[in-house]
Coordinates of C-alpha atoms in Angstrom, one line a residue:
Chain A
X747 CA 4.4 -12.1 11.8
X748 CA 2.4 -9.0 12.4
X749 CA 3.1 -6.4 14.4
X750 CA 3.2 -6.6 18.6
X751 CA -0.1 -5.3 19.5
X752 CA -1.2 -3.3 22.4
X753 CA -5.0 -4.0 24.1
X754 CA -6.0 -1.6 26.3
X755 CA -9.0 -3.5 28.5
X756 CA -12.2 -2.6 29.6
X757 CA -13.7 -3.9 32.3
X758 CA -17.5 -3.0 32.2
X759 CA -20.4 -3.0 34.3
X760 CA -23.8 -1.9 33.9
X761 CA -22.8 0.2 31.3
X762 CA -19.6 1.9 32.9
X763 CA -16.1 1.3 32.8
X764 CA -14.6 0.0 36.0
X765 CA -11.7 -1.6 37.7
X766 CA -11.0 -3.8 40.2
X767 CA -7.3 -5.2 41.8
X768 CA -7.2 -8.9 41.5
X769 CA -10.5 -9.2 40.5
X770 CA -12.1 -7.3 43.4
X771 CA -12.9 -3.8 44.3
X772 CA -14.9 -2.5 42.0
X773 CA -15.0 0.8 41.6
X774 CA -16.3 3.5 38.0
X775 CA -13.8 4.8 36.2
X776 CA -15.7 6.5 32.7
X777 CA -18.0 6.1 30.3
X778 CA -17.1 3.0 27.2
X779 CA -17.2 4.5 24.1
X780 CA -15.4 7.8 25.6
X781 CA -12.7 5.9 27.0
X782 CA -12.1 3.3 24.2
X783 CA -12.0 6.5 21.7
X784 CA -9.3 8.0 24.3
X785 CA -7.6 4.9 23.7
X786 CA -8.1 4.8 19.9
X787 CA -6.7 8.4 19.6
X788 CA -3.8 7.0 21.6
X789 CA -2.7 4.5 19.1
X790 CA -4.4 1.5 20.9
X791 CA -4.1 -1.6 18.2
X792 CA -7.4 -3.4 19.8
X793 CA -9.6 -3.1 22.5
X794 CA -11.1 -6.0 24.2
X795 CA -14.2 -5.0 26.4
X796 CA -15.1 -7.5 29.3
X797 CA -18.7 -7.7 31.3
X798 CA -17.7 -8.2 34.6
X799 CA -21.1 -8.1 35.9
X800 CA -22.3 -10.2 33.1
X801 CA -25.5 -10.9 34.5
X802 CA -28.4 -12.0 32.0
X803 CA -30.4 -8.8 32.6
X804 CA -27.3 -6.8 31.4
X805 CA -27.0 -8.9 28.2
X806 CA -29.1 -6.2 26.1
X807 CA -27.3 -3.6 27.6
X808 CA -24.3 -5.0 26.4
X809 CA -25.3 -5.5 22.8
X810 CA -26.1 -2.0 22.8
X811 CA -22.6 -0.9 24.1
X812 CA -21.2 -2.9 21.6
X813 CA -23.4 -1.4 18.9
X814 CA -21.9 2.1 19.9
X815 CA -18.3 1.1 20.2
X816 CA -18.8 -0.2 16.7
X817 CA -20.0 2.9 15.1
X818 CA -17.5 4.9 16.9
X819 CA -14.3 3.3 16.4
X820 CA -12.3 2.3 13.8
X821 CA -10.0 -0.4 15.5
X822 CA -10.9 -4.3 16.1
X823 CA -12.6 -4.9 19.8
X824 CA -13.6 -8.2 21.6
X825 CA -16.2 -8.7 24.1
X826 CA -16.2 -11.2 26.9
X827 CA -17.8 -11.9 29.6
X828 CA -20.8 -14.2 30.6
X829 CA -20.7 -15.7 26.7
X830 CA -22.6 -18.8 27.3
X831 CA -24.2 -19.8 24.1
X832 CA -24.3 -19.5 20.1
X833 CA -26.9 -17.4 20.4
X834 CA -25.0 -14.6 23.1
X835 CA -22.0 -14.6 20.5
X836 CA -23.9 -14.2 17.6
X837 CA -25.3 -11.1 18.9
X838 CA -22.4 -9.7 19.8
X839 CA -21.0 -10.0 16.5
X840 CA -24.0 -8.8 14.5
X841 CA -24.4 -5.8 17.2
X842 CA -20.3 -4.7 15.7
X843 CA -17.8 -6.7 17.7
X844 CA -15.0 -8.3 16.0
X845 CA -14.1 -11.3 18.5
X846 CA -16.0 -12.6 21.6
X847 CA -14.1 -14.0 24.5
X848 CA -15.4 -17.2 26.3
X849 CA -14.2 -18.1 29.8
X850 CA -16.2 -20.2 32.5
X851 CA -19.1 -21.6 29.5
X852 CA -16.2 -23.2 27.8
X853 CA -15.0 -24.9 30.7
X854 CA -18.4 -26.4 31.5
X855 CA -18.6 -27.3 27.5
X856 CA -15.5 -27.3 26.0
X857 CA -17.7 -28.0 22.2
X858 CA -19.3 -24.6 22.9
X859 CA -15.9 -23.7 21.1
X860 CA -15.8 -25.7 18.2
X861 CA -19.1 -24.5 17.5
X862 CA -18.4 -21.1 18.1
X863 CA -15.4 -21.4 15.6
X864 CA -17.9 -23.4 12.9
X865 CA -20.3 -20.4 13.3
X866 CA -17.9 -17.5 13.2
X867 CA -14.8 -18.7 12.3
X868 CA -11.6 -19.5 14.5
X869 CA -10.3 -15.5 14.1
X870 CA -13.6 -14.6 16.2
X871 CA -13.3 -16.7 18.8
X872 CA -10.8 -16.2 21.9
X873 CA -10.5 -18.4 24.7
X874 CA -9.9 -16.5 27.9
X875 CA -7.8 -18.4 30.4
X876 CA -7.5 -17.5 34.4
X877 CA -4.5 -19.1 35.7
X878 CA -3.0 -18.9 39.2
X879 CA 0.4 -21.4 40.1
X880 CA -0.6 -22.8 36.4
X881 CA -3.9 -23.8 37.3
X882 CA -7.2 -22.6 35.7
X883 CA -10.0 -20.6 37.5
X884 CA -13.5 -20.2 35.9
X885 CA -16.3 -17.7 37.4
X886 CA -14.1 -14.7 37.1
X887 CA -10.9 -16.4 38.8
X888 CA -12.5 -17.4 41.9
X889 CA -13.1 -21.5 41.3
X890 CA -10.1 -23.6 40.7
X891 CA -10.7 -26.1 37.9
X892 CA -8.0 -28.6 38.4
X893 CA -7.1 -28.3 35.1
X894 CA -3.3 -27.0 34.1
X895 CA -3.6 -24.0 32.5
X896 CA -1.2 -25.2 29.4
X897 CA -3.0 -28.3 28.5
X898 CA -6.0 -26.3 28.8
X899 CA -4.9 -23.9 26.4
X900 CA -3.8 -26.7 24.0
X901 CA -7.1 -28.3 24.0
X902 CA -9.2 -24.6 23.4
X903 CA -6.5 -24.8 20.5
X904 CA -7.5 -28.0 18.9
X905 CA -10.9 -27.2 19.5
X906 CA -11.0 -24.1 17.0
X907 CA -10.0 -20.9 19.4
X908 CA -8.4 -18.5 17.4
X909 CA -6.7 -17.2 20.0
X910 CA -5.5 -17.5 23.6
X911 CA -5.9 -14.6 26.1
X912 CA -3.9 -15.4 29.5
X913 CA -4.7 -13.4 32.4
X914 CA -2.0 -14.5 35.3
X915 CA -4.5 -13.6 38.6
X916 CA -1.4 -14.1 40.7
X917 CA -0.3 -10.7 39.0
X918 CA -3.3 -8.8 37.7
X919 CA -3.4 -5.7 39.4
X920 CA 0.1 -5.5 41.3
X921 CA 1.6 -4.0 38.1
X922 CA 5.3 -5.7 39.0
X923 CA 5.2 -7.0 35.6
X924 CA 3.4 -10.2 33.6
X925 CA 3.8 -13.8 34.4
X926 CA 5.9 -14.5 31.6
X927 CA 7.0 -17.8 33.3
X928 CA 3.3 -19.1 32.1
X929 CA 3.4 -17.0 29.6
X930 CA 6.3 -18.8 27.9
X931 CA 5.1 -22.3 28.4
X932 CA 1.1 -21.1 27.0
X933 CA 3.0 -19.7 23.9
X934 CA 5.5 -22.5 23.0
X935 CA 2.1 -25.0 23.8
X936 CA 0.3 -23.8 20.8
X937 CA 0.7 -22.1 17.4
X938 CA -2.2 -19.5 17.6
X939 CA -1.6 -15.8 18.6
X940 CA -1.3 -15.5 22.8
X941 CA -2.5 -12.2 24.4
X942 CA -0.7 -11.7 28.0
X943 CA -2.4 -10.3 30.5
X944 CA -2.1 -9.6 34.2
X945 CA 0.3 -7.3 35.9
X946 CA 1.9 -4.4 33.4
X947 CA 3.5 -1.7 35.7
X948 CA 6.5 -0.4 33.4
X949 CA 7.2 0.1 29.7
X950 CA 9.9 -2.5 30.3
X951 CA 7.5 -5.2 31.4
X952 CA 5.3 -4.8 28.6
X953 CA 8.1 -5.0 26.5
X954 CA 9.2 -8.5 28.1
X955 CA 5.6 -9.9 27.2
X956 CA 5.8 -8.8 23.3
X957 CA 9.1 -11.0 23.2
X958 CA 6.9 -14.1 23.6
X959 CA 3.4 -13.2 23.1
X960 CA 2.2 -11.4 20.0
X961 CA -0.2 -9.1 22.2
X962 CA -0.3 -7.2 25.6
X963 CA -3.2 -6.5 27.6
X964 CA -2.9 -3.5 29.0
X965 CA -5.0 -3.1 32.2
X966 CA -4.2 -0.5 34.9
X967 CA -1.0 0.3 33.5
X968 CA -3.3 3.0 31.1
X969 CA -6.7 3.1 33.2
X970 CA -6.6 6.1 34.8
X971 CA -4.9 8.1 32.0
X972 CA -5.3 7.0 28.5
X973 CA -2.6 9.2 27.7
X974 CA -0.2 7.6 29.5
X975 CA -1.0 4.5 26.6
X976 CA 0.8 7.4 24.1
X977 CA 3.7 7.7 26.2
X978 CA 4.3 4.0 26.9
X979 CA 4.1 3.5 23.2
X980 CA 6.8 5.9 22.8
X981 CA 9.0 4.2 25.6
X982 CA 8.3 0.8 23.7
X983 CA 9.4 2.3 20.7
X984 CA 12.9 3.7 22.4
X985 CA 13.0 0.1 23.8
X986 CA 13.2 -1.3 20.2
X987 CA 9.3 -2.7 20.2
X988 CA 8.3 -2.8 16.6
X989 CA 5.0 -1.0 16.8
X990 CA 2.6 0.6 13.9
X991 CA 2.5 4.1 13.2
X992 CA -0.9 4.5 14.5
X993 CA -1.4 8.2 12.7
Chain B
X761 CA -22.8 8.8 -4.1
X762 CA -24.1 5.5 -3.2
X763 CA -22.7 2.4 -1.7
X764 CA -24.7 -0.8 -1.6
X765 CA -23.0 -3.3 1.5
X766 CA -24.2 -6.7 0.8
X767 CA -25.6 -8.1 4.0
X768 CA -26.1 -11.9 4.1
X769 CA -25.2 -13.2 7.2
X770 CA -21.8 -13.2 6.9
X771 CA -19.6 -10.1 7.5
X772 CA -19.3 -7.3 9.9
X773 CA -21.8 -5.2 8.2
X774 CA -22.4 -2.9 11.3
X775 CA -18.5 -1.9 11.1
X776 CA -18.6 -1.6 7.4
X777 CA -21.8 0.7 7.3
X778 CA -19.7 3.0 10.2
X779 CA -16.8 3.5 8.5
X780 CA -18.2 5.1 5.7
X781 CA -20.6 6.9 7.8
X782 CA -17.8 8.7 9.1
X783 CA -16.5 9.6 5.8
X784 CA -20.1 11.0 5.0
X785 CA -21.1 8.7 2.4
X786 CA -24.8 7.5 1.6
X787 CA -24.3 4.0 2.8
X788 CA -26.6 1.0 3.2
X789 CA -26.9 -2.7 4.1
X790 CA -29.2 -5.0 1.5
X791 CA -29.9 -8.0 0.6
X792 CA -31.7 -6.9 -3.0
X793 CA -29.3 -7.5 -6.2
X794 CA -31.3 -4.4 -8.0
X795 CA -29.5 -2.4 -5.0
X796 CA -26.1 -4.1 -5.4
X797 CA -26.7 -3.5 -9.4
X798 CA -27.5 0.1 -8.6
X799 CA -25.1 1.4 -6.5
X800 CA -21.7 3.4 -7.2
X801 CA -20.1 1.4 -4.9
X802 CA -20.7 -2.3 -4.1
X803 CA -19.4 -3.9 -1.1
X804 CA -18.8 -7.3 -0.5
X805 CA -17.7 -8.0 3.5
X806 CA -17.1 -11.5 4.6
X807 CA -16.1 -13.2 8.0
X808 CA -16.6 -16.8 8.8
X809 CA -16.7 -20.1 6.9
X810 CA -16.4 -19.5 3.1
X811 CA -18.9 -22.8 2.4
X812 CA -21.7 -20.8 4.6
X813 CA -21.1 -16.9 3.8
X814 CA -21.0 -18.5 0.3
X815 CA -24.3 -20.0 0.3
X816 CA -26.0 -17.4 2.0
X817 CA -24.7 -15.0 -0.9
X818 CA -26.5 -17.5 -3.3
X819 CA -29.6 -17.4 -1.5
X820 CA -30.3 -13.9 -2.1
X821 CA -29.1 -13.9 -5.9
X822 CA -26.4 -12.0 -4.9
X823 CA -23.3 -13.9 -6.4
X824 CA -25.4 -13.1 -9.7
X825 CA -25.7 -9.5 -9.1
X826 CA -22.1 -8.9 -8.2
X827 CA -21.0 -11.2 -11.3
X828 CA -23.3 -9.2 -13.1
X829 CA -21.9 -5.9 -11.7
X830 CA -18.3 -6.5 -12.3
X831 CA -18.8 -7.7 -16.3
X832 CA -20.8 -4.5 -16.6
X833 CA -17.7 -2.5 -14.9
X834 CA -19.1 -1.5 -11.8
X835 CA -16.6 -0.5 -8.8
X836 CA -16.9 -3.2 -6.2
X837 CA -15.0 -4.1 -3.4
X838 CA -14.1 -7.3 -1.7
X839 CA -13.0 -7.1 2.0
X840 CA -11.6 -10.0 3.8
X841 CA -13.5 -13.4 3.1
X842 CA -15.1 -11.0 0.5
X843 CA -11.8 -11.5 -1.5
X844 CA -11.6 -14.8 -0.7
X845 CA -14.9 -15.9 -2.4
X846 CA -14.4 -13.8 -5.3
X847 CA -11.2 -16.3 -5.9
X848 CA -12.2 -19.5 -8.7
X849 CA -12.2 -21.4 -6.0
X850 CA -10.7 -21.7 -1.6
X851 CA -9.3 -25.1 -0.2
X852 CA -11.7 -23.6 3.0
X853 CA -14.5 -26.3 4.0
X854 CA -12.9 -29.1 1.9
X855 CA -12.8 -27.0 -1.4
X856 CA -15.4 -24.4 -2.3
X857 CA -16.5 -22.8 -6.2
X858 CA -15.9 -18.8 -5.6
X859 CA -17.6 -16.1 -7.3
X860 CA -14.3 -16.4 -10.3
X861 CA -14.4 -12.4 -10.8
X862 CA -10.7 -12.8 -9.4
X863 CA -8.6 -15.5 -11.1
X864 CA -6.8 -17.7 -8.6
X865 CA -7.8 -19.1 -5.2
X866 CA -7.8 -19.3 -1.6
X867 CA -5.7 -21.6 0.3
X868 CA -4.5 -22.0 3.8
X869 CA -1.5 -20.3 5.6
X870 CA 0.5 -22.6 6.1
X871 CA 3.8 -20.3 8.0
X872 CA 3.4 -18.2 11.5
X873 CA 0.6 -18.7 13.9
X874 CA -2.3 -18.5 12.2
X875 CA -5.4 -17.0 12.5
X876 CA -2.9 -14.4 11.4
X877 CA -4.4 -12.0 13.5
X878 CA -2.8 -8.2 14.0
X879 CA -1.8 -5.0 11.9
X880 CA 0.9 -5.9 9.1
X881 CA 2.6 -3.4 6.9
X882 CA 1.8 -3.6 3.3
X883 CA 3.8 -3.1 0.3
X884 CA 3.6 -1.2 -1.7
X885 CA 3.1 2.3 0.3
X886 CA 4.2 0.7 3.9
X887 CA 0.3 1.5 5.4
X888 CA -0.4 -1.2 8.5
X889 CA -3.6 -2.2 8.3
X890 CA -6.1 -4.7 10.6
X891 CA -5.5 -8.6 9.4
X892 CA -7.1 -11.7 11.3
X893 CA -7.2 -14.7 8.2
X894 CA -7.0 -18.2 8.3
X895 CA -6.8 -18.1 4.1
X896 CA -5.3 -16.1 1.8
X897 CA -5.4 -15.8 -2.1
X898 CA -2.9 -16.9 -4.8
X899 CA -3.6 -15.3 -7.4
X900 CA -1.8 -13.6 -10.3
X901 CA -4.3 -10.4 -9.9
X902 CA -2.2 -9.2 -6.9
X903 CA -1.0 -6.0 -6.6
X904 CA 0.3 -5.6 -3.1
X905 CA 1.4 -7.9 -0.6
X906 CA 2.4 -8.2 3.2
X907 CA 5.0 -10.7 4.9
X908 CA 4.5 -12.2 2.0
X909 CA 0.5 -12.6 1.5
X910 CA -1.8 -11.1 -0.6
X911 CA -3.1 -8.2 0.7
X912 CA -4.8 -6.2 -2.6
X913 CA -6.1 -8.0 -5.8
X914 CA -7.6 -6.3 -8.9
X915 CA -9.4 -7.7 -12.0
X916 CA -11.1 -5.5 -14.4
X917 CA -13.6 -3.4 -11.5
X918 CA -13.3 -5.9 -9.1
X919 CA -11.0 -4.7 -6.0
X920 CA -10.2 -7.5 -3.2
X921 CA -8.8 -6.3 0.2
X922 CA -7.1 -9.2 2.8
X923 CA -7.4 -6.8 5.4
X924 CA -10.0 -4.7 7.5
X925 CA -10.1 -1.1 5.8
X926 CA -13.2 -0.3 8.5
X927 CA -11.0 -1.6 11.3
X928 CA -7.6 0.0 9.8
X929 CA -8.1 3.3 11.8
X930 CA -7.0 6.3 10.0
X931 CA -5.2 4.7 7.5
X932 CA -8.2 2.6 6.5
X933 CA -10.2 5.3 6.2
X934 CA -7.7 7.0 3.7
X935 CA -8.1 3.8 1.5
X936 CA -11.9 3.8 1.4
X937 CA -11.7 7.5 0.5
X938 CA -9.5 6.4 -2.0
X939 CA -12.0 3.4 -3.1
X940 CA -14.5 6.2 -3.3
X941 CA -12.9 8.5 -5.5
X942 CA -12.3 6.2 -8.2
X943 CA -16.0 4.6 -7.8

């Protein structure tokens, strides 16, 4: 297996970084590029950069973020948010972006992901699942579905998702560490990589996730000081985490 | 120095032309085999289904020009699906004709979770570098591996990469410095 990887995330908006607890609150916390090279520096193994706004008009705006991110950095990043169609993804990927994460549109279409994964191939395509008491929420975590989160995640699986990323909105935002309960039953439910997201406070509770998913989102744990990314990697490390030598 | 990145629908060109940017080179993206012929460097990226990337490589005449390239001993290098098609043949889309300037083929992963997505160490030298691969090559051109896949294959000028150099951070850029100063 490779190694545990570590995501810093982005949330974005009108061309800014920001960040919001449990999915509300906005408020600007630095430019993109600036803070996803920060990151970079930092020894960040991805980035994944998400549009919380996502409104149509920002769509361009988007592709051109992307476009800078791509020239600037030399790590993988994948964009979500408001990815509705073929066409959205396509640009995404041609603008730089290694992956694109689809949420809500795959929900309302489940084959949007089979023919995301025929376009651009399973390794581009993430599936990003809200959950709350194991049930999924589309539109940014605030509509139940009344689908369970595991069978959902089984299904984006046999559909062609290349990966799963599992935000817990029960504990995004109160850093008192991820919901590895769901995290457990997501990753035993299918044999594609698992990010977990949702509720890193402590080097410790990072380290918990990385024992059953391959990747750790890494949201406000790192936002308001990228170095602090460096020194969690270096706790990790004293914890017995197998990460690269980023230098 | 000049390095020609094919660009036919298929392959992360943007990233590609970046990370050789930052090193300084002369880079571009085309679609013309007289550039691909031309250049000191030729580039062949690749993400996405190998039956598609592989006839939109046709298309433009470019599976000539690189074939063409390589027999005349012309530094090129595969990245990714790029390797992958330059295999005899890959399993991929119900079994595929490659580009043959590697002997062996492409076949499925078949241990782990796969898209085998992540950095991996490879051997030898112990470098991590950026994977995400659904298929890997088996091939007897293979001169260094990780977790047991093929992560470098070389026949004649022909160089194949499994990984991401452009997305490898600092050690990726050290390789395609290194590509470069044997091109």
């Amino acid at each position: 297996m490779p190694l545990p990887r570590l995501i810093p995330c982005l949330d974005v908006a009108g061309g800014r970084v920001v960040k919001g607890v449990r999915f509300q609150g906005l408020r600007e916390v630095g430019d993109p590029v600036e803070l996803g090279g920060a990151y970079s520096d930092a020894g960040a193994d991805e980035l994944v950069y998400l549009d919380v706004a996502a409104t149509v008009e920002e769509r361009p705006l988007l592709a051109e973020l992307v476009a800078r991110v791509a020239d600037a950095l030399a790590i993988p990043f994948t964009v979500g948010g408001g990815v509705r169609s073929l066409a959205d993804a396509e640009a995404l990927l041609r603008a730089g972006a290694d992956k694109i994460a689809v949420n809500s549109a795959a929900l309302q279409r489940p084959e949007l992901i089979g023919e995301l994964a025929s376009l651009l191939g399973s390794q581009a395509v993430v599936v990003a699942i809200d959950a709350a008491g194991g049930q999924v929420f589309s539109r940014a975590g605030t509509t139940p579905t009344g689908r369970d989160a595991v069978s959902w995640a089984r299904e984006a699986e046999s559909r062609g998702a290349g990966e799963i990323l599992l935000t817990s909105i029960d504990a995004d935002g109160t850093r008192a560490g991820y919901d590895l309960e769901l995290t457990r039953a997501v990753a035993d439910a299918v044999s594609i990589p698992v990010i977990a997201s949702g509720g890193a406070g402590t080097a410790t509770h990072v380290a918990e996730a990385l024992e059953i998913a391959q990747a750790a989102l890494l949201a406000s744990i790192v936002h308001e000081d990228p170095e602090r990314l460096r020194s969690l990697r270096a706790e990790l490390r004293g914890l017995g985490v197998p990460l690269r030598d980023a230098a | 120095m000049k390095v020609a990145v094919c660009d036919y629908g298929a392959g992360n060109v943007r990233s590609v032309l970046a990370a050789f940017r930052r090193l300084g080179v002369d880079v571009a993206s085309t679609r013309e085999p007289a550039d691909v012929l031309g250049a000191d460097l030729a580039v062949l990226p690749g993400v996405g289904s190998a039956a598609s990337a592989l006839a939109g490589l046709c298309a433009a005449g470019l599976d000539e020009a690189l074939r063409q390239r390589v027999e005349a001993g012309g530094p090129t290098l595969g990245i990714c699906l790029g390797l992958q098609l330059a295999l005899e043949e890959t399993e991929e889309d119900g079994g595929v004709r490659g580009l043959g300037l590697l002997p062996g083929r492409a076949v499925r992963l078949r241990s782990g979770r796969v898209p085998r997505i992540g950095w991996a160490r490879v051997e030898p030298g112990g470098d991590a570098f950026y994977f995400a691969h659904s298929y890997a090559a088996e091939t007897e051109a293979a001169t260094a591996t990780s977790e047991g896949v093929v992560a470098i294959a070389r026949a004649g000028s022909f160089l194949g990469v499994q990984f991401h150099p452009e997305k490898s951070g600092p050690a990726g850029a050290r390789f395609l410095e290194q590509c470069l100063s044997r091109a």
